[in-house]
Tab-separated table of C-alpha atoms in Angstrom:
chain	number	residue	atom	x	y	z
A	1	UNK	CA	1.421	-4.708	-10.923
A	2	UNK	CA	3.216	-7.646	-9.308
A	3	UNK	CA	1.724	-9.776	-6.572
A	4	UNK	CA	4.641	-8.899	-4.271
A	5	UNK	CA	3.973	-5.184	-4.688
A	6	UNK	CA	0.276	-5.570	-3.875
A	7	UNK	CA	1.090	-7.760	-0.864
A	8	UNK	CA	3.539	-5.152	0.424
A	9	UNK	CA	0.955	-2.424	-0.147
A	10	UNK	CA	-1.519	-4.359	1.994
A	11	UNK	CA	1.107	-4.810	4.706
A	12	UNK	CA	1.974	-1.109	4.637
A	13	UNK	CA	-1.661	0.029	4.820
A	14	UNK	CA	-2.503	-2.461	7.574
A	15	UNK	CA	0.358	-1.191	9.738
A	16	UNK	CA	-0.617	2.409	8.994
A	17	UNK	CA	-4.209	1.725	10.040
A	18	UNK	CA	-3.106	0.227	13.359
A	19	UNK	CA	-1.386	3.547	14.022
A	20	UNK	CA	-4.547	5.306	12.850
A	21	UNK	CA	-6.451	3.566	15.670
A	22	UNK	CA	-3.893	4.923	18.150
A	23	UNK	CA	-4.334	8.407	16.660
A	24	UNK	CA	-8.104	8.167	17.028
A	25	UNK	CA	-7.677	7.358	20.717
A	26	UNK	CA	-5.265	10.259	21.209
A	27	UNK	CA	-7.633	12.536	19.311
A	28	UNK	CA	-10.380	11.797	21.848
A	29	UNK	CA	-8.037	12.792	24.669
A	30	UNK	CA	-6.141	15.705	23.170
A	31	UNK	CA	-8.013	16.802	20.052
A	32	UNK	CA	-11.457	16.824	21.654
A	33	UNK	CA	-10.727	17.335	25.366
A	34	UNK	CA	-7.261	18.887	25.605
A	35	UNK	CA	-5.750	16.124	27.780
A	36	UNK	CA	-1.973	16.135	27.256
A	37	UNK	CA	-1.109	12.418	27.279
A	38	UNK	CA	2.527	11.642	26.454
A	39	UNK	CA	2.297	8.053	27.665
A	40	UNK	CA	0.639	6.616	24.549
A	41	UNK	CA	3.177	3.784	24.323
A	42	UNK	CA	2.231	2.509	27.778
A	43	UNK	CA	-1.489	2.290	27.012
A	44	UNK	CA	-0.793	0.569	23.692
A	45	UNK	CA	1.461	-1.925	25.473
A	46	UNK	CA	-1.234	-2.828	28.008
A	47	UNK	CA	-3.696	-3.725	25.260
A	48	UNK	CA	-1.096	-5.711	23.360
A	49	UNK	CA	0.065	-7.785	26.336
A	50	UNK	CA	-3.444	-8.471	27.648
A	51	UNK	CA	-4.625	-9.662	24.247
A	52	UNK	CA	-1.499	-11.781	23.780
A	53	UNK	CA	-1.903	-13.436	27.178
A	54	UNK	CA	-5.551	-14.224	26.480
A	55	UNK	CA	-5.022	-15.760	23.040
A	56	UNK	CA	-1.598	-17.415	22.943
A	57	UNK	CA	-1.193	-21.176	23.489
A	58	UNK	CA	-0.384	-22.417	26.968
A	59	UNK	CA	3.270	-22.026	27.963
A	60	UNK	CA	4.963	-23.815	30.854
A	61	UNK	CA	7.343	-20.941	31.664
A	62	UNK	CA	4.834	-18.101	31.508
A	63	UNK	CA	1.486	-17.129	32.973
A	64	UNK	CA	-1.397	-16.955	30.521
A	65	UNK	CA	-1.823	-18.948	27.397
A	66	UNK	CA	-5.609	-19.250	27.594
A	67	UNK	CA	-5.995	-19.866	23.865
A	68	UNK	CA	-9.129	-17.717	23.504
A	69	UNK	CA	-10.343	-16.404	20.136
A	70	UNK	CA	-8.641	-13.335	18.683
A	71	UNK	CA	-11.778	-11.206	18.938
A	72	UNK	CA	-11.956	-11.941	22.669
A	73	UNK	CA	-8.332	-10.880	22.975
A	74	UNK	CA	-9.013	-7.591	21.176
A	75	UNK	CA	-12.014	-6.810	23.355
A	76	UNK	CA	-10.148	-7.864	26.500
A	77	UNK	CA	-7.184	-5.668	25.614
A	78	UNK	CA	-9.422	-2.655	24.967
A	79	UNK	CA	-11.467	-3.119	28.148
A	80	UNK	CA	-8.425	-3.757	30.337
A	81	UNK	CA	-6.710	-0.627	29.016
A	82	UNK	CA	-9.878	1.420	29.474
A	83	UNK	CA	-10.080	0.229	33.094
A	84	UNK	CA	-6.427	1.040	33.762
A	85	UNK	CA	-6.895	4.426	32.072
A	86	UNK	CA	-9.898	5.125	34.286
A	87	UNK	CA	-7.931	4.274	37.429
A	88	UNK	CA	-4.949	6.347	36.336
A	89	UNK	CA	-7.242	9.194	35.318
A	90	UNK	CA	-8.991	9.142	38.687
A	91	UNK	CA	-5.621	9.977	40.269
A	92	UNK	CA	-4.210	12.374	37.675
A	93	UNK	CA	-7.077	13.923	35.700
A	94	UNK	CA	-7.152	17.054	37.866
A	95	UNK	CA	-3.581	17.832	36.865
A	96	UNK	CA	-3.178	20.413	34.145
A	97	UNK	CA	-1.099	20.460	30.959
A	98	UNK	CA	2.574	19.752	31.718
A	99	UNK	CA	1.804	18.061	35.069
A	100	UNK	CA	-0.538	15.580	33.376
A	101	UNK	CA	2.095	15.032	30.695
A	102	UNK	CA	4.714	14.150	33.322
A	103	UNK	CA	2.301	11.789	35.068
A	104	UNK	CA	1.347	9.933	31.878
A	105	UNK	CA	4.988	9.704	30.823
A	106	UNK	CA	5.744	8.122	34.180
A	107	UNK	CA	2.948	5.616	33.620
A	108	UNK	CA	4.398	4.671	30.220
A	109	UNK	CA	7.865	4.162	31.722
A	110	UNK	CA	6.402	2.049	34.536
A	111	UNK	CA	4.508	-0.145	32.068
A	112	UNK	CA	7.628	-0.619	29.938
A	113	UNK	CA	9.700	-1.569	32.995
A	114	UNK	CA	7.017	-4.018	34.152
A	115	UNK	CA	6.999	-5.637	30.713
A	116	UNK	CA	10.786	-5.876	30.869
A	117	UNK	CA	11.057	-7.377	34.373
A	118	UNK	CA	7.886	-9.452	34.906
A	119	UNK	CA	9.392	-12.386	33.063
A	120	UNK	CA	6.832	-14.945	34.259
A	121	UNK	CA	3.999	-12.875	32.769
A	122	UNK	CA	5.383	-10.896	29.850
A	123	UNK	CA	8.344	-13.004	28.830
A	124	UNK	CA	10.735	-10.236	29.858
A	125	UNK	CA	13.071	-8.834	27.206
A	126	UNK	CA	12.303	-11.798	24.941
A	127	UNK	CA	8.628	-10.846	24.747
A	128	UNK	CA	5.737	-13.055	23.710
A	129	UNK	CA	5.786	-14.979	20.470
A	130	UNK	CA	3.406	-17.258	18.597
A	131	UNK	CA	0.571	-14.757	18.964
A	132	UNK	CA	-2.299	-16.002	16.776
A	133	UNK	CA	-2.633	-14.061	13.527
A	134	UNK	CA	-5.966	-13.553	11.764
A	135	UNK	CA	-6.331	-15.751	8.684
A	136	UNK	CA	-3.197	-17.707	9.556
A	137	UNK	CA	-4.375	-20.425	7.175
A	138	UNK	CA	-3.776	-18.038	4.264
A	139	UNK	CA	-0.170	-17.304	5.254
A	140	UNK	CA	1.131	-19.397	2.348
A	141	UNK	CA	-0.540	-16.969	-0.057
A	142	UNK	CA	0.911	-13.502	0.724
A	143	UNK	CA	-1.627	-11.694	-1.442
A	144	UNK	CA	-4.760	-13.217	0.091
A	145	UNK	CA	-3.247	-13.040	3.564
A	146	UNK	CA	-2.439	-9.353	3.154
A	147	UNK	CA	-5.814	-8.495	1.662
A	148	UNK	CA	-7.719	-10.338	4.393
A	149	UNK	CA	-5.803	-8.637	7.212
A	150	UNK	CA	-6.146	-5.242	5.571
A	151	UNK	CA	-9.896	-5.726	5.215
A	152	UNK	CA	-10.299	-6.611	8.902
A	153	UNK	CA	-8.211	-3.711	10.205
A	154	UNK	CA	-9.892	-1.300	7.769
A	155	UNK	CA	-13.286	-2.463	9.036
A	156	UNK	CA	-12.180	-1.779	12.645
A	157	UNK	CA	-11.031	1.726	11.665
A	158	UNK	CA	-14.281	2.464	9.823
A	159	UNK	CA	-16.415	1.336	12.770
A	160	UNK	CA	-14.347	3.436	15.180
A	161	UNK	CA	-14.503	6.445	12.862
A	162	UNK	CA	-18.285	6.176	12.554
A	163	UNK	CA	-18.754	5.778	16.310
A	164	UNK	CA	-16.419	8.641	17.189
A	165	UNK	CA	-18.042	10.940	14.644
A	166	UNK	CA	-21.392	10.259	16.281
A	167	UNK	CA	-19.896	11.020	19.700
A	168	UNK	CA	-18.199	14.193	18.482
A	169	UNK	CA	-21.458	15.564	17.092
A	170	UNK	CA	-23.453	14.561	20.169
A	171	UNK	CA	-24.039	16.760	23.233
A	172	UNK	CA	-21.308	14.753	24.982
A	173	UNK	CA	-18.780	15.763	22.325
A	174	UNK	CA	-19.818	19.404	22.485
A	175	UNK	CA	-19.269	19.411	26.248
A	176	UNK	CA	-15.766	17.977	25.748
A	177	UNK	CA	-14.871	20.795	23.371
A	178	UNK	CA	-16.388	23.322	25.753
A	179	UNK	CA	-14.162	22.018	28.543
A	180	UNK	CA	-11.167	22.124	26.222
A	181	UNK	CA	-11.802	25.730	25.177
A	182	UNK	CA	-12.825	27.194	28.554
A	183	UNK	CA	-13.248	24.849	31.492
A	184	UNK	CA	-14.316	27.661	33.815
A	185	UNK	CA	-17.179	28.630	31.534
A	186	UNK	CA	-18.212	24.986	31.155
A	187	UNK	CA	-18.326	24.621	34.932
A	188	UNK	CA	-20.418	27.788	35.151
A	189	UNK	CA	-22.923	26.164	32.810
A	190	UNK	CA	-23.283	23.212	35.195
A	191	UNK	CA	-20.967	20.727	33.464
A	192	UNK	CA	-18.915	18.363	35.632
A	193	UNK	CA	-15.563	18.894	33.942
A	194	UNK	CA	-13.702	16.232	35.946
A	195	UNK	CA	-16.262	13.559	35.086
A	196	UNK	CA	-16.228	14.352	31.370
A	197	UNK	CA	-12.431	14.519	31.234
A	198	UNK	CA	-12.224	11.158	33.001
A	199	UNK	CA	-14.667	9.605	30.534
A	200	UNK	CA	-12.672	10.912	27.569
A	201	UNK	CA	-9.399	9.694	29.082
A	202	UNK	CA	-10.792	6.179	29.625
A	203	UNK	CA	-12.344	5.952	26.150
A	204	UNK	CA	-9.180	7.227	24.469
A	205	UNK	CA	-7.049	4.803	26.469
A	206	UNK	CA	-9.324	1.899	25.559
A	207	UNK	CA	-8.970	2.734	21.862
A	208	UNK	CA	-5.185	2.829	22.229
A	209	UNK	CA	-5.319	-0.581	23.918
A	210	UNK	CA	-7.385	-1.922	21.028
A	211	UNK	CA	-4.744	-0.602	18.630
A	212	UNK	CA	-2.028	-2.405	20.558
A	213	UNK	CA	-4.007	-5.652	20.483
A	214	UNK	CA	-4.711	-5.430	16.751
A	215	UNK	CA	-1.087	-4.621	15.954
A	216	UNK	CA	0.220	-7.449	18.174
A	217	UNK	CA	-1.882	-10.026	16.357
A	218	UNK	CA	-0.957	-8.658	12.966
A	219	UNK	CA	2.786	-8.842	13.712
A	220	UNK	CA	2.603	-12.043	15.782
A	221	UNK	CA	5.247	-10.990	18.307
A	222	UNK	CA	5.612	-8.292	20.991
A	223	UNK	CA	8.491	-7.211	23.228
A	224	UNK	CA	9.185	-4.272	25.568
A	225	UNK	CA	11.339	-2.592	22.912
A	226	UNK	CA	8.196	-2.159	20.787
A	227	UNK	CA	6.793	0.319	23.308
A	228	UNK	CA	9.556	2.837	23.863
A	229	UNK	CA	8.838	6.618	23.950
A	230	UNK	CA	9.540	6.694	20.223
A	231	UNK	CA	6.087	5.199	19.663
A	232	UNK	CA	4.487	8.098	21.540
A	233	UNK	CA	6.446	10.546	19.377
A	234	UNK	CA	5.234	8.823	16.216
A	235	UNK	CA	1.578	8.918	17.228
A	236	UNK	CA	1.745	12.576	18.272
A	237	UNK	CA	3.433	13.464	14.973
A	238	UNK	CA	0.696	11.624	13.070
A	239	UNK	CA	-2.095	13.447	14.882
A	240	UNK	CA	-0.530	16.893	14.517
A	241	UNK	CA	0.245	16.388	10.832
A	242	UNK	CA	-3.241	15.043	10.121
A	243	UNK	CA	-5.026	17.695	12.141
A	244	UNK	CA	-5.777	17.636	15.852
A	245	UNK	CA	-9.515	17.553	16.505
A	246	UNK	CA	-10.345	15.825	13.213
A	247	UNK	CA	-10.939	12.066	13.184
A	248	UNK	CA	-10.404	11.866	9.428
A	249	UNK	CA	-7.254	13.951	9.817
A	250	UNK	CA	-5.970	11.505	12.426
A	251	UNK	CA	-6.354	8.635	9.954
A	252	UNK	CA	-4.751	10.526	7.065
A	253	UNK	CA	-1.914	11.722	9.282
A	254	UNK	CA	-1.178	8.154	10.375
A	255	UNK	CA	-0.934	6.932	6.775
A	256	UNK	CA	1.184	9.915	5.700
A	257	UNK	CA	3.680	9.835	8.574
A	258	UNK	CA	3.971	6.046	8.527
A	259	UNK	CA	4.720	6.241	4.803
A	260	UNK	CA	7.379	8.884	5.445
A	261	UNK	CA	8.790	6.812	8.306
A	262	UNK	CA	8.975	3.617	6.241
A	263	UNK	CA	10.478	5.348	3.186
A	264	UNK	CA	13.049	7.341	5.141
A	265	UNK	CA	14.015	4.300	7.206
A	266	UNK	CA	15.088	2.302	4.190
A	267	UNK	CA	16.849	5.210	2.531
A	268	UNK	CA	18.760	6.319	5.634
A	269	UNK	CA	19.736	2.783	6.675
A	270	UNK	CA	21.349	2.269	3.279
A	271	UNK	CA	23.642	5.251	3.924
A	272	UNK	CA	25.102	3.824	7.153
A	273	UNK	CA	27.099	0.626	7.735
A	274	UNK	CA	25.534	-2.114	9.890
A	275	UNK	CA	27.454	-1.034	13.002
A	276	UNK	CA	26.020	2.508	12.825
A	277	UNK	CA	22.317	1.773	12.508
A	278	UNK	CA	21.651	3.546	15.820
A	279	UNK	CA	22.727	6.779	14.140
A	280	UNK	CA	20.447	6.002	11.234
A	281	UNK	CA	17.495	5.570	13.596
A	282	UNK	CA	18.294	8.885	15.325
A	283	UNK	CA	18.544	10.676	11.977
A	284	UNK	CA	15.206	9.200	10.982
A	285	UNK	CA	13.543	10.748	14.043
A	286	UNK	CA	15.210	14.076	13.208
A	287	UNK	CA	13.776	13.930	9.685
A	288	UNK	CA	10.278	13.307	11.035
A	289	UNK	CA	10.740	16.235	13.412
A	290	UNK	CA	11.792	18.514	10.544
A	291	UNK	CA	8.791	17.390	8.498
A	292	UNK	CA	6.557	18.075	11.500
A	293	UNK	CA	7.952	21.610	11.819
A	294	UNK	CA	7.378	22.200	8.113
A	295	UNK	CA	3.753	21.097	8.386
A	296	UNK	CA	3.202	23.352	11.405
A	297	UNK	CA	4.599	26.311	9.468
A	298	UNK	CA	2.670	25.651	6.261
A	299	UNK	CA	-0.493	24.104	7.712
A	300	UNK	CA	-0.782	25.055	11.408
A	301	UNK	CA	-4.038	23.118	11.701
A	302	UNK	CA	-2.651	20.033	9.939
A	303	UNK	CA	-3.809	18.421	6.716
A	304	UNK	CA	-7.423	18.452	7.890
A	305	UNK	CA	-7.955	20.786	10.795
A	306	UNK	CA	-10.948	20.731	13.067
A	307	UNK	CA	-14.165	22.164	11.685
A	308	UNK	CA	-14.355	25.731	13.000
A	309	UNK	CA	-18.112	25.477	13.286
A	310	UNK	CA	-17.732	22.564	15.707
A	311	UNK	CA	-14.838	24.048	17.671
A	312	UNK	CA	-16.818	26.875	19.277
A	313	UNK	CA	-19.409	25.121	21.421
A	314	UNK	CA	-19.232	27.756	24.128
A	315	UNK	CA	-20.499	30.357	21.693
A	316	UNK	CA	-23.673	28.348	21.248
A	317	UNK	CA	-24.090	27.996	24.995
A	318	UNK	CA	-23.497	31.736	25.447
A	319	UNK	CA	-26.042	32.704	22.804
A	320	UNK	CA	-28.552	30.359	24.370
A	321	UNK	CA	-27.883	31.862	27.799
A	322	UNK	CA	-28.287	35.405	26.465
A	323	UNK	CA	-31.632	34.512	24.876
A	324	UNK	CA	-32.840	33.053	28.162
A	325	UNK	CA	-31.781	36.244	29.967
A	326	UNK	CA	-33.634	38.446	27.481
A	327	UNK	CA	-36.776	36.370	27.834
A	328	UNK	CA	-36.569	36.762	31.606
A	329	UNK	CA	-36.251	40.542	31.228
A	330	UNK	CA	-32.661	40.678	32.522
A	331	UNK	CA	-30.130	42.993	30.861
């Protein structure tokens, strides 16, 4: 196996894992709580731009350039996105289904327009370059550079997976699924549905912001065109293919769909001349949509669907309530 092939494999897996982080954040919102967020690209962009502004060198024509360590940028991007998500959620979390989807889509469009027009902060359409990359000293050795970056991003994914699994299996996670399945019943059991939904929305948004920060530092450059609605479509496709409600499914779906996206992109681009690459990009999205439909027909729950034993929390609450009634002598 050649060094170039291994280096490309590391690059491919690192990019796939950055999307896996986005899927984990969306899984907290949709898979666990049922919050229909179609503004993923906007939350990812916030994390990316905040981290870039905190860590890039000082620039005379742009605000920011604090030159802080990369880890500080990642944490700052995640916290800033979580805060923005909390504020947005406080205004929109009571909306249901399609109304929440419209609101979050509007947020994503607003963020993209701000990134495009706030030239003194975001660099405008030219974006922000010279973003520090982890292990930049190893850039002359593609193999070591790729392996080091893959190891760091994989460690971030593993830590997030472990933490989210603990949350999912905790009473907090069971309440989220109860609200998702039957909010009225959850309220009847004394659960503050709005508070729990807001918490899930903020945590999921913070994870998406972390993904944007990690991806920005891995690529070394960001621009508004990186955060178009196509990114939201990709992340949703990854989660649905992997299995909504399953953290491991979210990771596997990200790797699978990113692999399909990368392979189809090269193959389709070769079929079109350079002046018709826009058609190639549109056909690529169509192919992903067809693959998504096929997965939904063959595997409605995705590659790894949610554990049925964990998806019925209300049944446990109901059985517990019935036992309490029988002990009290009520019918």
